[in-house]
Short mmCIF file of C-alpha atoms in Angstrom, two decimals:
data_model
loop_
_atom_site.label_atom_id
_atom_site.label_comp_id
_atom_site.label_asym_id
_atom_site.label_seq_id
_atom_site.Cartn_x
_atom_site.Cartn_y
_atom_site.Cartn_z
CA ASP A 1 -42.53 120.51 107.50
CA THR A 2 -44.47 119.00 110.57
CA GLY A 3 -47.69 121.93 110.82
CA ALA A 4 -50.72 121.49 113.28
CA ALA A 5 -53.71 124.19 112.93
CA ILE A 6 -56.89 123.91 115.42
CA ILE A 7 -59.98 125.46 112.94
CA ARG A 8 -63.05 126.35 114.46
CA SER A 9 -66.08 125.54 111.86
CA ASP A 10 -66.02 128.39 110.35
CA GLY A 11 -62.18 128.02 108.73
CA THR A 12 -61.19 130.40 110.79
CA ILE A 13 -57.67 129.76 112.13
CA LEU A 14 -57.16 129.65 115.59
CA GLY A 15 -53.79 128.92 116.45
CA GLU A 16 -50.98 125.97 113.75
CA SER A 17 -47.72 125.62 114.60
CA LEU A 18 -45.15 124.66 111.85
CA ALA A 19 -41.21 122.72 112.23
CA SER A 20 -39.66 123.60 108.97
CA GLN A 21 -37.45 120.84 107.86
CA ASP A 22 -35.07 123.58 104.92
CA ALA A 23 -31.76 123.65 106.74
CA ILE A 24 -32.00 119.34 106.95
CA HIS A 25 -32.43 118.79 103.76
CA GLU A 26 -30.39 121.74 102.88
CA GLU A 27 -27.18 119.57 102.25
CA TRP A 28 -29.25 116.74 100.16
CA GLY A 29 -30.30 119.63 98.13
CA GLY A 30 -34.37 118.00 98.58
CA ILE A 31 -35.98 115.89 100.60
CA VAL A 32 -35.12 112.62 102.23
CA PRO A 33 -37.42 110.77 103.30
CA GLY A 34 -35.85 108.42 106.32
CA LEU A 35 -34.56 111.70 107.54
CA ALA A 36 -37.84 114.13 106.96
CA MET A 37 -39.67 111.00 108.76
CA ALA A 38 -37.18 111.26 111.35
CA ALA A 39 -38.10 115.03 112.12
CA HIS A 40 -41.98 114.53 112.48
CA GLN A 41 -41.26 112.02 115.02
CA GLU A 42 -39.06 114.71 116.49
CA ASN A 43 -41.54 117.63 116.00
CA ILE A 44 -45.05 116.05 116.07
CA ASP A 45 -45.83 116.59 119.98
CA ARG A 46 -44.48 120.36 119.82
CA VAL A 47 -46.41 121.19 117.35
CA VAL A 48 -49.51 119.65 118.57
CA GLN A 49 -49.24 121.39 122.03
CA SER A 50 -47.90 124.74 120.33
CA ALA A 51 -50.43 125.07 118.14
CA LEU A 52 -53.08 124.17 120.48
CA ASP A 53 -50.91 126.87 122.89
CA ASN A 54 -50.98 129.68 119.71
CA ALA A 55 -55.07 129.22 119.56
CA ASN A 56 -55.49 129.00 124.06
CA MET A 57 -56.19 126.12 123.93
CA GLN A 58 -56.82 122.68 125.72
CA ILE A 59 -57.37 118.55 123.90
CA GLU A 60 -60.24 118.57 125.45
CA ASP A 61 -61.36 121.56 124.07
CA VAL A 62 -61.01 120.14 120.59
CA ASP A 63 -64.10 118.69 119.27
CA ALA A 64 -62.53 116.19 116.12
CA ILE A 65 -59.64 115.43 114.86
CA GLY A 66 -58.35 115.98 111.47
CA VAL A 67 -55.52 114.57 109.53
CA THR A 68 -53.68 114.04 106.52
CA VAL A 69 -54.13 110.25 105.38
CA GLY A 70 -53.02 110.15 101.39
CA PRO A 71 -52.22 110.07 99.00
CA GLY A 72 -47.99 111.35 99.81
CA LEU A 73 -45.10 110.60 100.72
CA GLU A 74 -46.20 107.09 102.95
CA ILE A 75 -43.71 107.51 106.12
CA CYS A 76 -44.01 110.84 106.39
CA LEU A 77 -48.16 111.06 106.37
CA ARG A 78 -48.22 108.02 108.84
CA VAL A 79 -46.06 109.68 111.95
CA GLY A 80 -49.15 113.04 111.68
CA CYS A 81 -51.56 109.36 110.76
CA ASN A 82 -50.66 107.85 114.62
CA LYS A 83 -50.29 111.35 116.78
CA ALA A 84 -54.13 111.35 115.66
CA ARG A 85 -54.94 108.23 116.61
CA GLU A 86 -53.38 107.65 119.39
CA LEU A 87 -54.45 111.23 120.54
CA ALA A 88 -57.85 110.45 118.69
CA VAL A 89 -58.22 107.30 121.19
CA LYS A 90 -56.74 108.95 124.62
CA HIS A 91 -59.17 111.76 124.80
CA GLU A 92 -62.07 110.04 122.86
CA LYS A 93 -62.37 111.84 120.13
CA PRO A 94 -63.65 111.89 116.48
CA PHE A 95 -60.35 111.07 113.71
CA VAL A 96 -60.94 112.30 110.23
CA GLY A 97 -58.75 111.11 107.61
CA VAL A 98 -58.23 114.20 105.23
CA HIS A 99 -58.06 113.43 102.30
CA HIS A 100 -54.36 115.28 101.03
CA LEU A 101 -54.27 116.91 98.15
CA GLU A 102 -57.98 117.87 98.43
CA ALA A 103 -56.74 119.77 102.32
CA HIS A 104 -54.02 121.11 99.60
CA ILE A 105 -56.97 122.01 97.12
CA LEU A 106 -59.79 123.55 100.91
CA MET A 107 -57.41 125.70 102.06
CA ALA A 108 -58.32 128.35 99.13
CA ARG A 109 -61.81 127.72 101.47
CA ILE A 110 -59.95 128.92 104.46
CA PRO A 111 -61.09 132.89 104.54
CA SER A 112 -58.68 135.63 105.30
CA GLU A 113 -57.00 136.65 108.56
CA LYS A 114 -58.43 140.15 107.82
CA TYR A 115 -62.20 138.75 108.20
CA ASN A 116 -63.25 138.96 111.20
CA SER A 117 -65.93 135.81 111.53
CA ASN A 118 -67.91 137.87 114.04
CA SER A 119 -68.02 140.85 111.57
CA GLU A 120 -71.20 142.89 111.51
CA GLN A 121 -70.37 143.24 107.51
CA SER A 122 -72.34 141.39 105.31
CA PRO A 123 -70.78 139.01 102.93
CA ASP A 124 -71.65 140.67 100.16
CA GLU A 125 -70.15 143.95 102.28
CA ILE A 126 -66.92 141.89 102.19
CA PRO A 127 -63.76 142.52 99.95
CA SER A 128 -64.35 138.91 97.35
CA SER A 129 -60.43 138.78 98.24
CA ASN A 130 -61.41 138.40 101.63
CA ARG A 131 -64.10 135.42 101.63
CA ALA A 132 -63.83 132.13 101.67
CA MET A 133 -63.44 130.30 97.09
CA GLU A 134 -66.99 129.58 96.74
CA PHE A 135 -67.88 127.48 94.15
CA PRO A 136 -66.82 125.53 90.91
CA PHE A 137 -63.17 127.16 91.19
CA LEU A 138 -60.21 126.35 89.17
CA ALA A 139 -57.17 124.54 91.25
CA LEU A 140 -53.83 124.51 90.34
CA LEU A 141 -52.88 121.85 92.53
CA VAL A 142 -48.66 121.85 92.41
CA SER A 143 -47.64 119.12 95.74
CA GLY A 144 -44.58 116.21 94.42
CA GLY A 145 -45.21 114.08 92.12
CA HIS A 146 -49.01 115.36 91.55
CA CYS A 147 -49.01 118.14 89.60
CA GLN A 148 -53.11 119.15 88.40
CA ILE A 149 -54.99 121.61 86.72
CA LEU A 150 -58.60 120.16 88.46
CA ARG A 151 -62.41 122.18 87.93
CA CYS A 152 -63.79 122.15 92.30
CA ILE A 153 -66.91 121.07 91.74
CA GLY A 154 -67.42 121.09 95.67
CA ILE A 155 -66.26 119.10 98.32
CA GLY A 156 -64.96 115.95 96.53
CA LYS A 157 -65.93 116.32 93.34
CA TYR A 158 -63.46 117.38 90.97
CA THR A 159 -62.14 117.11 87.26
CA ILE A 160 -58.95 117.05 85.99
CA VAL A 161 -58.49 118.93 83.09
CA GLY A 162 -54.74 118.45 83.34
CA GLY A 163 -51.59 117.78 84.22
CA THR A 164 -47.96 115.90 84.47
CA ILE A 165 -46.43 112.76 83.73
CA ASP A 166 -42.14 113.49 85.22
CA ASP A 167 -41.00 114.40 87.76
CA SER A 168 -42.59 116.27 90.15
CA LEU A 169 -42.43 120.07 89.45
CA GLY A 170 -40.88 120.92 92.92
CA GLU A 171 -37.64 117.98 91.81
CA ALA A 172 -36.98 119.96 88.36
CA PHE A 173 -36.48 122.88 89.58
CA ASP A 174 -33.93 121.40 92.65
CA LYS A 175 -32.67 119.26 89.88
CA THR A 176 -32.20 122.31 87.76
CA ALA A 177 -30.81 124.59 91.10
CA ARG A 178 -28.38 121.95 91.80
CA LEU A 179 -27.30 122.19 87.74
CA LEU A 180 -26.24 125.80 88.40
CA GLY A 181 -24.42 125.46 91.40
CA LEU A 182 -27.62 127.01 93.63
CA PRO A 183 -27.70 126.06 97.17
CA VAL A 184 -31.04 123.61 97.81
CA GLY A 185 -31.03 124.09 101.46
CA GLY A 186 -34.97 125.62 101.12
CA GLY A 187 -36.22 123.80 97.70
CA GLY A 188 -34.29 124.52 94.32
CA GLY A 189 -37.66 126.86 93.12
CA PRO A 190 -37.07 129.68 95.78
CA ALA A 191 -33.18 129.06 94.54
CA VAL A 192 -33.25 129.52 91.48
CA GLU A 193 -36.72 132.21 91.99
CA ALA A 194 -33.36 134.37 93.94
CA LEU A 195 -31.15 134.77 90.66
CA ALA A 196 -33.97 135.85 89.07
CA LYS A 197 -34.90 138.70 90.81
#
């Protein structure tokens, strides 16, 4: 999927946009890198503009441009990096490269939408499920070929507790769904989950 968001420094998401690639990959039963890259290229401008529109902002209002830089499927990450670099140079904004897997982990630290940062409640009065997760915490990272359990101590400080050395979990689900004759366009995981219900 191609995604973009406008995030305030306290973690509040001001606007976001996503273009799904499920329909593109459905007939192949999994992600086809060249098709994924082409879809990112086709959608990136619209997705970034939509995120800005949803935040009621212009690119000039943004303080910095962040983008995931790796590890991951390089030809797809390159599309986002090129767009971010283009915007940063054109609008004279700082360019911030973010470790792809760390970005997944740190999503747990974004406060729930139920919590309004402008609220008069003190942090102790806000239910813990609505607050940003505090360090240390345990994370299950399932992203492509990177399946790990990590102890998260701080930003950039992680200890790997365990991980896999075989296919990615998504690929294993895709293979299982195909063996069962299930439609795998939206991914094998959701197809197997639907069958289990």
